[in-house]
PDB file of N, CA, C and O in Angstrom, chain B, residues numbered from 101:
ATOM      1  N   UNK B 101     139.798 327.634 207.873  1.00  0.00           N
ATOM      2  CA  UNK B 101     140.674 327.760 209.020  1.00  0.00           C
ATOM      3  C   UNK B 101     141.800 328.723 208.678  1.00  0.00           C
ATOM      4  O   UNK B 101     142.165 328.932 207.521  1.00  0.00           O
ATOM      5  N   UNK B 102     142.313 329.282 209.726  1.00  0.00           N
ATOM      6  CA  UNK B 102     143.341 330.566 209.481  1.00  0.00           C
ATOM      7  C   UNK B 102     144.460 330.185 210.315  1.00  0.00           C
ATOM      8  O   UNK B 102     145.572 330.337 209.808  1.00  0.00           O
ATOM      9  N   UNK B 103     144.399 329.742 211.439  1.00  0.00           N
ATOM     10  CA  UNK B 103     145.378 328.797 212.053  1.00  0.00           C
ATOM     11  C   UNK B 103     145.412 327.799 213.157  1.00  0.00           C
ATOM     12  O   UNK B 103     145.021 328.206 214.251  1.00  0.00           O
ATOM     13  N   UNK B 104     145.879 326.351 213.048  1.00  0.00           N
ATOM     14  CA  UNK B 104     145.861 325.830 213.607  1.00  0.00           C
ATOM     15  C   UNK B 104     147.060 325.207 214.580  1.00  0.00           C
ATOM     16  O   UNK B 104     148.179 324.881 214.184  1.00  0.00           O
ATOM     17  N   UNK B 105     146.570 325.120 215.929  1.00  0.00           N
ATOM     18  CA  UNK B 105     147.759 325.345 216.609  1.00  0.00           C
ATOM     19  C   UNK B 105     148.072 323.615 217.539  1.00  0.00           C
ATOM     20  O   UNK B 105     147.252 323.048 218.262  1.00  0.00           O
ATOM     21  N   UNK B 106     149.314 323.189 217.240  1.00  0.00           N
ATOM     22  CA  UNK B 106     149.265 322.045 217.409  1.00  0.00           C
ATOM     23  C   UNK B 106     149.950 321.847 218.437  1.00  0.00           C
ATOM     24  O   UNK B 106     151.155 322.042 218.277  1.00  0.00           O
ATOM     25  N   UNK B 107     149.560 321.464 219.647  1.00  0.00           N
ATOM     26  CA  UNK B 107     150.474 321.265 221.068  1.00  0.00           C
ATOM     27  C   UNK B 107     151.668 319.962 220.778  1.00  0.00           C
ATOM     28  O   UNK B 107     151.363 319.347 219.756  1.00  0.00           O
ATOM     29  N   UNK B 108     152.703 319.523 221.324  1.00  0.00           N
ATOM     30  CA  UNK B 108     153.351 318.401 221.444  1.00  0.00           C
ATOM     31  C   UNK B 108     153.998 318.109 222.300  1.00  0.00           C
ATOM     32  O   UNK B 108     154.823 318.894 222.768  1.00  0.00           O
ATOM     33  N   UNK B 109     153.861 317.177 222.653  1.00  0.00           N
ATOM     34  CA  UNK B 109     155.251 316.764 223.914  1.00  0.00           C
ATOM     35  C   UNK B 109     156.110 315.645 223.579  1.00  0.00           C
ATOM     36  O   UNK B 109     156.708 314.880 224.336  1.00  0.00           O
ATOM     37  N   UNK B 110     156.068 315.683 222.323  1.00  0.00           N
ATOM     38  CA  UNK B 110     157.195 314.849 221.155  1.00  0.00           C
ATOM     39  C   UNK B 110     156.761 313.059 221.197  1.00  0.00           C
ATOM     40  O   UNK B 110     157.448 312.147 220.737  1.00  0.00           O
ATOM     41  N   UNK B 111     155.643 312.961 221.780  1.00  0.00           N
ATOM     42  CA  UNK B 111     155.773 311.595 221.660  1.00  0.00           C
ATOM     43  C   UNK B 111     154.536 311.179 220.276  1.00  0.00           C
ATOM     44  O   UNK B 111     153.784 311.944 219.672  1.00  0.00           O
ATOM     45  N   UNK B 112     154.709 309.834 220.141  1.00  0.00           N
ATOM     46  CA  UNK B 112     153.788 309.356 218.558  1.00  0.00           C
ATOM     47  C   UNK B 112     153.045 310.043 218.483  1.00  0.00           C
ATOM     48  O   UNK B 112     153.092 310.856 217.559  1.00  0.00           O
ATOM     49  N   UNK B 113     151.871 310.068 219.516  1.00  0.00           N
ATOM     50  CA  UNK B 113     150.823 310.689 219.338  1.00  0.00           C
ATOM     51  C   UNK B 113     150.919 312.084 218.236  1.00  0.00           C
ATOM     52  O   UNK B 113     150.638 312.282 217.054  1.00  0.00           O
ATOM     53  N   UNK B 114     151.605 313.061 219.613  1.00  0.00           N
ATOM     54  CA  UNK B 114     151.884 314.468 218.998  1.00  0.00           C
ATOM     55  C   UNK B 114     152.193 314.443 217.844  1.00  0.00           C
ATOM     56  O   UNK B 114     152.050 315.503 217.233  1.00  0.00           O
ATOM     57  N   UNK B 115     152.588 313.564 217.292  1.00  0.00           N
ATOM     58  CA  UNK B 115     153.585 313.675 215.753  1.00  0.00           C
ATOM     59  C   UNK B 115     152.300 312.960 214.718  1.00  0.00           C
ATOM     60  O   UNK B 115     152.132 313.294 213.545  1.00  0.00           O
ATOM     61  N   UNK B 116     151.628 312.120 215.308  1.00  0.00           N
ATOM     62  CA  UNK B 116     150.446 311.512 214.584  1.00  0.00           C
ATOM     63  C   UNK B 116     149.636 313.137 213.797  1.00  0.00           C
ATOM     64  O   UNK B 116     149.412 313.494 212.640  1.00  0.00           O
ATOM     65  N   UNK B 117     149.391 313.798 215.275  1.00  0.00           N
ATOM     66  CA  UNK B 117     148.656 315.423 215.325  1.00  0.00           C
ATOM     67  C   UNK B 117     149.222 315.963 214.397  1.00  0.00           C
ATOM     68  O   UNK B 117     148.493 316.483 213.552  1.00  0.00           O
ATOM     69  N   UNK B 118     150.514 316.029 214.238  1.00  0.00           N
ATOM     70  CA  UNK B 118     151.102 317.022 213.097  1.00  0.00           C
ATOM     71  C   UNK B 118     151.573 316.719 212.024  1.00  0.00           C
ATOM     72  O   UNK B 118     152.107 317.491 211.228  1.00  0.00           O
ATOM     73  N   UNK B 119     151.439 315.737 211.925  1.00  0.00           N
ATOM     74  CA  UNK B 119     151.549 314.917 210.234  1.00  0.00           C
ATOM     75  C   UNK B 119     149.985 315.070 209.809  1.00  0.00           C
ATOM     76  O   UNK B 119     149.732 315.152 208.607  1.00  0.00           O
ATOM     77  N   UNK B 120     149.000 315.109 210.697  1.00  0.00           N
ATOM     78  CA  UNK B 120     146.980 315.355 210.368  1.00  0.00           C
ATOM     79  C   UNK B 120     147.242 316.704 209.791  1.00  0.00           C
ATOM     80  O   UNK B 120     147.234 316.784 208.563  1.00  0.00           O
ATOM     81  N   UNK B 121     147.486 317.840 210.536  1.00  0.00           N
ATOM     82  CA  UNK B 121     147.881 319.018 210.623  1.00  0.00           C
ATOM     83  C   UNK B 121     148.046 319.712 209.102  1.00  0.00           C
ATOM     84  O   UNK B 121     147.385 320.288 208.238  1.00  0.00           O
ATOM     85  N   UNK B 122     149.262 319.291 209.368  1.00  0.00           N
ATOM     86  CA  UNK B 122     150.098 319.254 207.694  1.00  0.00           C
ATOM     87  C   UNK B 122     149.538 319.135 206.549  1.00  0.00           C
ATOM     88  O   UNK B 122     149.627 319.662 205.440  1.00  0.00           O
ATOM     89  N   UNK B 123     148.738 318.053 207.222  1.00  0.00           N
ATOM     90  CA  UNK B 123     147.706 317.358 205.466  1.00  0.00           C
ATOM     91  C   UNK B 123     146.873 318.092 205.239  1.00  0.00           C
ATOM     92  O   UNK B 123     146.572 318.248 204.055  1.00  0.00           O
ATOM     93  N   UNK B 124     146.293 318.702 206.081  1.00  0.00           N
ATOM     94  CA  UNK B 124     144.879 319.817 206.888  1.00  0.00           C
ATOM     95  C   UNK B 124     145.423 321.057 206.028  1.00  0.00           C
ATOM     96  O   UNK B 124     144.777 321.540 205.098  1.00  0.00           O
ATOM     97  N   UNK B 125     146.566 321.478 206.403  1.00  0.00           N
ATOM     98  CA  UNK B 125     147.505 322.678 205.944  1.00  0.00           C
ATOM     99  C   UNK B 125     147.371 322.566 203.853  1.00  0.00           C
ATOM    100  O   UNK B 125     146.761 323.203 202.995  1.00  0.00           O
ATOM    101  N   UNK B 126     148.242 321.493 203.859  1.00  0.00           N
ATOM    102  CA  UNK B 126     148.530 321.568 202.181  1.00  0.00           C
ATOM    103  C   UNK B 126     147.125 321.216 201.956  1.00  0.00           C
ATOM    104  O   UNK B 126     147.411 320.566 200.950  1.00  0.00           O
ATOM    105  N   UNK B 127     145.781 321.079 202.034  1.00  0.00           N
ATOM    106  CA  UNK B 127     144.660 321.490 201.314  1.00  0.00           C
ATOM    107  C   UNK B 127     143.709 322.674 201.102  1.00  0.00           C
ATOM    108  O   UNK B 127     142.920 323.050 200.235  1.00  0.00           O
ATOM    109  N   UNK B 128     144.372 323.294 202.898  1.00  0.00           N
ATOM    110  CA  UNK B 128     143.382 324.406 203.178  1.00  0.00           C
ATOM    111  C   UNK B 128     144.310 325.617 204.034  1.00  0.00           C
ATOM    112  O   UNK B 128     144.217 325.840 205.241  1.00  0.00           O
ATOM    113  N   UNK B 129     145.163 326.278 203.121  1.00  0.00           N
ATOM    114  CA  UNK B 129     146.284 326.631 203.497  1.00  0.00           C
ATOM    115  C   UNK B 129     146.026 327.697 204.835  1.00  0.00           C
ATOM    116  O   UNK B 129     145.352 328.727 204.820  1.00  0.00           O
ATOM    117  N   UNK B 130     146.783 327.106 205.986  1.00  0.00           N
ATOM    118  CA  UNK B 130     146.582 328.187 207.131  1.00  0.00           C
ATOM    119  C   UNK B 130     148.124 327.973 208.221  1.00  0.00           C
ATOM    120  O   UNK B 130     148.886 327.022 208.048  1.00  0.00           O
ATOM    121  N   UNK B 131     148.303 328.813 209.078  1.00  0.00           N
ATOM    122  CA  UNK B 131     149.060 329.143 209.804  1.00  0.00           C
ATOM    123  C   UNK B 131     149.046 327.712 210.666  1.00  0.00           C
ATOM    124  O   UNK B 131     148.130 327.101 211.216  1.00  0.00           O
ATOM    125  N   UNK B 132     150.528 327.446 210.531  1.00  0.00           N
ATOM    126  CA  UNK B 132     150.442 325.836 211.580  1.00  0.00           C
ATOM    127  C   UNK B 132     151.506 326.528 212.530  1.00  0.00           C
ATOM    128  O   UNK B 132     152.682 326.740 212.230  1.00  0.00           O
ATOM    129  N   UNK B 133     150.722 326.924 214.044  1.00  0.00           N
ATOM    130  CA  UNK B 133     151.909 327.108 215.416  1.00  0.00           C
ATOM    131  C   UNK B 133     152.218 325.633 215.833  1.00  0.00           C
ATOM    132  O   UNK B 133     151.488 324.786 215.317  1.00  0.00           O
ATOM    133  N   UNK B 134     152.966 325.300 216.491  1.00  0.00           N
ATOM    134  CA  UNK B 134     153.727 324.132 216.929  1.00  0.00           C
ATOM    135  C   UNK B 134     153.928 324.561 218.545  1.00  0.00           C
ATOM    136  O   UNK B 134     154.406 325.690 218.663  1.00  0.00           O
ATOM    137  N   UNK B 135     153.706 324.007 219.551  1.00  0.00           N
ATOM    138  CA  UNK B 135     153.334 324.625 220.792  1.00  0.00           C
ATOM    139  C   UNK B 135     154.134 323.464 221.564  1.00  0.00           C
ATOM    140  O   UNK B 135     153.848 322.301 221.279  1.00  0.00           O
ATOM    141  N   UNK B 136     155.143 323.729 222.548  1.00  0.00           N
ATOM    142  CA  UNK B 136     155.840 322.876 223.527  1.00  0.00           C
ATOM    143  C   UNK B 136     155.500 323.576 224.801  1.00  0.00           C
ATOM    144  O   UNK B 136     156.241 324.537 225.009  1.00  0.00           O
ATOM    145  N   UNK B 137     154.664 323.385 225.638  1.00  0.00           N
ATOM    146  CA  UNK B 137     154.727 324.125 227.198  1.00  0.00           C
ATOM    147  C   UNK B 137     155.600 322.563 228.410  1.00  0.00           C
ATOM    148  O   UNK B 137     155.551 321.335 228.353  1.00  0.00           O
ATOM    149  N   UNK B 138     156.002 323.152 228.958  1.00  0.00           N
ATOM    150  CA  UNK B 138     156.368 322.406 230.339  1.00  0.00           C
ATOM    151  C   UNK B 138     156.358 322.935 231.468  1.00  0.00           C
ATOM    152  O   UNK B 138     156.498 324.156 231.391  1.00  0.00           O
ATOM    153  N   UNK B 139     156.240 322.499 232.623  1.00  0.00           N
ATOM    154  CA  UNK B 139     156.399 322.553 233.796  1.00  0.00           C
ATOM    155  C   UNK B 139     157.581 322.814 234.641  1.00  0.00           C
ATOM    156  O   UNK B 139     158.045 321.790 235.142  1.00  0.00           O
ATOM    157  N   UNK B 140     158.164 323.868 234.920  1.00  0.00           N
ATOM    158  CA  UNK B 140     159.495 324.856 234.903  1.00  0.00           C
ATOM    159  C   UNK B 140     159.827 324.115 236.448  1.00  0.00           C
ATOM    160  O   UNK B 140     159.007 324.052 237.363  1.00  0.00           O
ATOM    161  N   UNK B 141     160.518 323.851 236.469  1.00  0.00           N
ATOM    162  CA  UNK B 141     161.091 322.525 237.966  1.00  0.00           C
ATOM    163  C   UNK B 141     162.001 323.960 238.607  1.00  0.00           C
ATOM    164  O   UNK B 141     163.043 324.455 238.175  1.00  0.00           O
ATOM    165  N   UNK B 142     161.055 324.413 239.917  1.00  0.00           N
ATOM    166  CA  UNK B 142     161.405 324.955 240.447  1.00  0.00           C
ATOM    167  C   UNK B 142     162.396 324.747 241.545  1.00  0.00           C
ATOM    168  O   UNK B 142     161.684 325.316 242.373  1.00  0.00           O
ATOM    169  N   UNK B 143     163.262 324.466 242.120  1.00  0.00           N
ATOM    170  CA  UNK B 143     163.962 323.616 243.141  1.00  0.00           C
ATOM    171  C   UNK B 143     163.628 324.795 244.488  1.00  0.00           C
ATOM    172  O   UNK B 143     163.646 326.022 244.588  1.00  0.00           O
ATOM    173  N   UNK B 144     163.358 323.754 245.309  1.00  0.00           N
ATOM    174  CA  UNK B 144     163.015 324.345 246.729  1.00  0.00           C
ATOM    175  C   UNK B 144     161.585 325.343 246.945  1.00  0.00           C
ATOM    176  O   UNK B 144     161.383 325.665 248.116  1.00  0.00           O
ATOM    177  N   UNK B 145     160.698 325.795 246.031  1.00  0.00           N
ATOM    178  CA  UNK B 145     159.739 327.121 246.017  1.00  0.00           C
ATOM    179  C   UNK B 145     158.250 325.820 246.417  1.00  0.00           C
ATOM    180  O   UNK B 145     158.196 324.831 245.685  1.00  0.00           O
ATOM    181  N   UNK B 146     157.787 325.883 246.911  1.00  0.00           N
ATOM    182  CA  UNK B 146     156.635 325.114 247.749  1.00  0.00           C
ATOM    183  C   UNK B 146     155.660 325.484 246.993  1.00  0.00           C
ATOM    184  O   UNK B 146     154.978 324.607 246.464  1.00  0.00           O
ATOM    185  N   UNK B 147     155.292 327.210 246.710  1.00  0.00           N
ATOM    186  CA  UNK B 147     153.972 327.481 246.524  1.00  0.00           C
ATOM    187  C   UNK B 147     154.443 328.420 244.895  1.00  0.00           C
ATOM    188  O   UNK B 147     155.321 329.234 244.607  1.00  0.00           O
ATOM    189  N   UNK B 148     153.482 327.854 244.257  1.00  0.00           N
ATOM    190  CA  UNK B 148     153.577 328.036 242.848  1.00  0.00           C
ATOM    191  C   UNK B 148     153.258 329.348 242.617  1.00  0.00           C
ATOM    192  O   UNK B 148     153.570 329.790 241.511  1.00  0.00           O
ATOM    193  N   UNK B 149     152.637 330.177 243.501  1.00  0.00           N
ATOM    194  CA  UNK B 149     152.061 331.712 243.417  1.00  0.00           C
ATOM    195  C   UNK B 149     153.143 333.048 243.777  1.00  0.00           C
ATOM    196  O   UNK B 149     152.895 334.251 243.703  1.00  0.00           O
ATOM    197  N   UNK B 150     154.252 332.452 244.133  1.00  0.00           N
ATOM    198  CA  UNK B 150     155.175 333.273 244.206  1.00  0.00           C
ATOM    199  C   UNK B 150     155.862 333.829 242.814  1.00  0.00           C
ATOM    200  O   UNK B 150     155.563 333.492 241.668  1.00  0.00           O
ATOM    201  N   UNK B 151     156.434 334.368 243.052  1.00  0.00           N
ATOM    202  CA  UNK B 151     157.076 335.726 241.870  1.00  0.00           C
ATOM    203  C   UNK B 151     157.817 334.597 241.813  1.00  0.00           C
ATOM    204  O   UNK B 151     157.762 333.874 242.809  1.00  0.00           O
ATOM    205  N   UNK B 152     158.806 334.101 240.491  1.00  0.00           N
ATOM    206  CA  UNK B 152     159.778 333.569 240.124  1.00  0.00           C
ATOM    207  C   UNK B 152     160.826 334.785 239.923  1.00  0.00           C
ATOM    208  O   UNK B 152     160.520 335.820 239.332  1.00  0.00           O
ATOM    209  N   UNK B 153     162.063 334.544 240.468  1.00  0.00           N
ATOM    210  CA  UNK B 153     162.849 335.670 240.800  1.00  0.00           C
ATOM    211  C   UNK B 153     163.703 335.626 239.699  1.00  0.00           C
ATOM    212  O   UNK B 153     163.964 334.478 239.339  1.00  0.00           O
ATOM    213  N   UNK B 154     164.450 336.928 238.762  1.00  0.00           N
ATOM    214  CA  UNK B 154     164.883 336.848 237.928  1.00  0.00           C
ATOM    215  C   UNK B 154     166.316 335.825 237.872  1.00  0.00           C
ATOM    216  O   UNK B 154     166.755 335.726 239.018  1.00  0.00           O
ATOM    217  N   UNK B 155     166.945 335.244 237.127  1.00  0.00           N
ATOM    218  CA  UNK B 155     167.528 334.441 237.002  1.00  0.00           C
ATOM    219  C   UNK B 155     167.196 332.984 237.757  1.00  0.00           C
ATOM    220  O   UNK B 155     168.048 332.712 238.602  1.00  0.00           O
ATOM    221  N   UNK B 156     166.308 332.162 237.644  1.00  0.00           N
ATOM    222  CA  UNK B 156     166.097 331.254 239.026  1.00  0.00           C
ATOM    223  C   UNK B 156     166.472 330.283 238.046  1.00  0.00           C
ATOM    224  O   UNK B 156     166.475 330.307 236.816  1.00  0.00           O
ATOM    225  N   UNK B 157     166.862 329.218 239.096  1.00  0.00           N
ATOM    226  CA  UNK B 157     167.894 328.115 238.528  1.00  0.00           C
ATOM    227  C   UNK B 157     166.613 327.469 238.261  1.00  0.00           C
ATOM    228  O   UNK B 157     165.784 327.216 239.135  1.00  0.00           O
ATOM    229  N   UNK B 158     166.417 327.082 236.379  1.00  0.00           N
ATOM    230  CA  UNK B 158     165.886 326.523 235.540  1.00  0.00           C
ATOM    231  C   UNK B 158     166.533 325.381 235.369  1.00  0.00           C
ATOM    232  O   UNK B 158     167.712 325.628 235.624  1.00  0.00           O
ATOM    233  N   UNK B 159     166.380 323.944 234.993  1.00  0.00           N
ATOM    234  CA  UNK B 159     166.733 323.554 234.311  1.00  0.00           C
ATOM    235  C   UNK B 159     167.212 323.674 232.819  1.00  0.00           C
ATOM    236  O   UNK B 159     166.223 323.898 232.121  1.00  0.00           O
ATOM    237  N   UNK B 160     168.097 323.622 232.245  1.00  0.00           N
ATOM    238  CA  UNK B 160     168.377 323.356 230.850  1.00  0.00           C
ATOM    239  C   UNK B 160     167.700 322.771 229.933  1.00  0.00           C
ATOM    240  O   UNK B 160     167.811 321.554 230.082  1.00  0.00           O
ATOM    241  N   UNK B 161     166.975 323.068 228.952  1.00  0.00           N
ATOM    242  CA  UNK B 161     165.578 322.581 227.646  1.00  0.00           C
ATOM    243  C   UNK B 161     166.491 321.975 226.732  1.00  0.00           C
ATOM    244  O   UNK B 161     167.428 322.570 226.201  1.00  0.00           O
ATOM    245  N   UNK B 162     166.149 320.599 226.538  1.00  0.00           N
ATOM    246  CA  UNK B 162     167.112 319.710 225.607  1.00  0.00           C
ATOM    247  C   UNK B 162     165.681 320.055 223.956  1.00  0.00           C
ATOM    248  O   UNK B 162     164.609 319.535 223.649  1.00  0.00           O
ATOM    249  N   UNK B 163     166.742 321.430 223.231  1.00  0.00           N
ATOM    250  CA  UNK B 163     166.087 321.327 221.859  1.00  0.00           C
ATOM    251  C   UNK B 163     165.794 320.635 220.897  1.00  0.00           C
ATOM    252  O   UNK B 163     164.935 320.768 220.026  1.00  0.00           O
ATOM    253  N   UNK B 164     166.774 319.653 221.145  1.00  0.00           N
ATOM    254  CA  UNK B 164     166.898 318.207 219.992  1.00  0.00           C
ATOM    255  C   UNK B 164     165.278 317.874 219.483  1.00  0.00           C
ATOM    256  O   UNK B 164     164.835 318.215 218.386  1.00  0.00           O
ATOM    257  N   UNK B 165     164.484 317.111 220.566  1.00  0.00           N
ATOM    258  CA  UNK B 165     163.217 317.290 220.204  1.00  0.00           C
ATOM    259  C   UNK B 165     162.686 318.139 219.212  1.00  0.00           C
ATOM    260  O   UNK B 165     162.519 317.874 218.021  1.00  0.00           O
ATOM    261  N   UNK B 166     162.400 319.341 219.906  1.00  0.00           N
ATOM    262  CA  UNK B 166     161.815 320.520 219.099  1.00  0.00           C
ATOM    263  C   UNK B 166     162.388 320.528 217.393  1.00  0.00           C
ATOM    264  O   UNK B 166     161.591 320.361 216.470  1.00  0.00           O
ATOM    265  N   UNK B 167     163.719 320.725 217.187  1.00  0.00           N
ATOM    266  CA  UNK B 167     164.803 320.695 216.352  1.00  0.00           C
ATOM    267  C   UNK B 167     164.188 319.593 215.441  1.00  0.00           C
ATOM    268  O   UNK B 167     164.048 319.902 214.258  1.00  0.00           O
ATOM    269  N   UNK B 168     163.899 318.660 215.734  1.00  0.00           N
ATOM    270  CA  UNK B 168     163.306 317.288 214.749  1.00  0.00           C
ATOM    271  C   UNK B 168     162.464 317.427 214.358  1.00  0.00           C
ATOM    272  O   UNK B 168     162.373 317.120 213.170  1.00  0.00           O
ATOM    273  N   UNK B 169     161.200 318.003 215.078  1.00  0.00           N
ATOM    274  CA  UNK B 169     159.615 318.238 214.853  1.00  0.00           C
ATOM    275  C   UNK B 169     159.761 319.040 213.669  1.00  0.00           C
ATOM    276  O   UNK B 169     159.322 318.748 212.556  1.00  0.00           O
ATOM    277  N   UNK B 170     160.541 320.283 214.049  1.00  0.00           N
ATOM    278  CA  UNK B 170     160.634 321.475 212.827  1.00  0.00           C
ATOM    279  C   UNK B 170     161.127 320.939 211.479  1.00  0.00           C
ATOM    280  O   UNK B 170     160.613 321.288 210.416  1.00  0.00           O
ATOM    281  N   UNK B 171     162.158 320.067 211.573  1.00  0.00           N
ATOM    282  CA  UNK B 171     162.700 319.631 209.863  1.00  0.00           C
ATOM    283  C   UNK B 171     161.713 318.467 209.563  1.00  0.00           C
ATOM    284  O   UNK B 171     162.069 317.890 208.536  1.00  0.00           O
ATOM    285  N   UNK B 172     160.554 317.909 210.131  1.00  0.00           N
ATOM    286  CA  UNK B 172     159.768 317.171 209.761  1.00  0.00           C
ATOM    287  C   UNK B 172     159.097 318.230 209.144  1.00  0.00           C
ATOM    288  O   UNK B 172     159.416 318.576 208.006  1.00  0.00           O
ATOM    289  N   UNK B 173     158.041 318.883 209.879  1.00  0.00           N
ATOM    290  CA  UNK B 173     157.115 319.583 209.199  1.00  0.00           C
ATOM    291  C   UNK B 173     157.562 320.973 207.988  1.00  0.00           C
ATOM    292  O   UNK B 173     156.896 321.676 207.227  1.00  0.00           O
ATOM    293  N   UNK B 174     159.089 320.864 208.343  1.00  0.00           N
ATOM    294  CA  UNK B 174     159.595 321.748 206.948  1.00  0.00           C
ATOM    295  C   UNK B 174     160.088 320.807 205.800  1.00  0.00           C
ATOM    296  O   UNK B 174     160.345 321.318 204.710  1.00  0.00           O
ATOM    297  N   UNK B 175     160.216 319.625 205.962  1.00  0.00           N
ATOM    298  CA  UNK B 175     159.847 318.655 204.714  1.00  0.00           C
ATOM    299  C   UNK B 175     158.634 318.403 204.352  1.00  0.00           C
ATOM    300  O   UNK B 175     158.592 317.683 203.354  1.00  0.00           O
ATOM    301  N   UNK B 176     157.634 318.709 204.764  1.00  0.00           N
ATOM    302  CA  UNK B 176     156.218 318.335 204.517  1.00  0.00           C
ATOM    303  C   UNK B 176     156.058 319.094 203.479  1.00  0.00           C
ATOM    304  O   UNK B 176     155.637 318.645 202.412  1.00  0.00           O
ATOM    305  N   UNK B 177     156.313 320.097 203.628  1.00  0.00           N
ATOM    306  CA  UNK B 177     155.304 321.166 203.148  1.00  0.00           C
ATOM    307  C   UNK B 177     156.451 321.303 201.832  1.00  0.00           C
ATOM    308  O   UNK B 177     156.252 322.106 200.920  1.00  0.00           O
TER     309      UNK B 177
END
């Protein structure tokens, strides 16, 4: 393997995945991506096929999550 790419949405599970990952990694050394997608809360836009207009009021991404995942798997290794 050359890299394996591990989705999360921070709950046990995901973290079960990347503690496997890890172990996967320190035997058979390859590229570990760490992957967060979400669903961008559009306020008021009905149809998802429209252009998202530059600056559109996003919600704010609470990093904390992400931020934890990373000093886990940079203690792993």
């Amino acid at each position: 393997m050359k890299t394996i790419l591990i989705p999360t949405d921070f709950s046990s599970n995901a973290n079960n995945a990347l503690n496997y990952a890890i172990e996967l990694c320190k035997k058979d050394p390859a590229k570990l991506l760490i992957v967060n997608a979400y669903k961008a809360d559009l306020e008021g836009h009905k149809d998802s096929s429209i252009a998202i207009p530059e600056g559109a009021p996003f919600k704010p991404i609470k990093r904390s999550p992400m931020q934890r995942l990373i000093t886990i798997a940079t203690f792993a290794f």
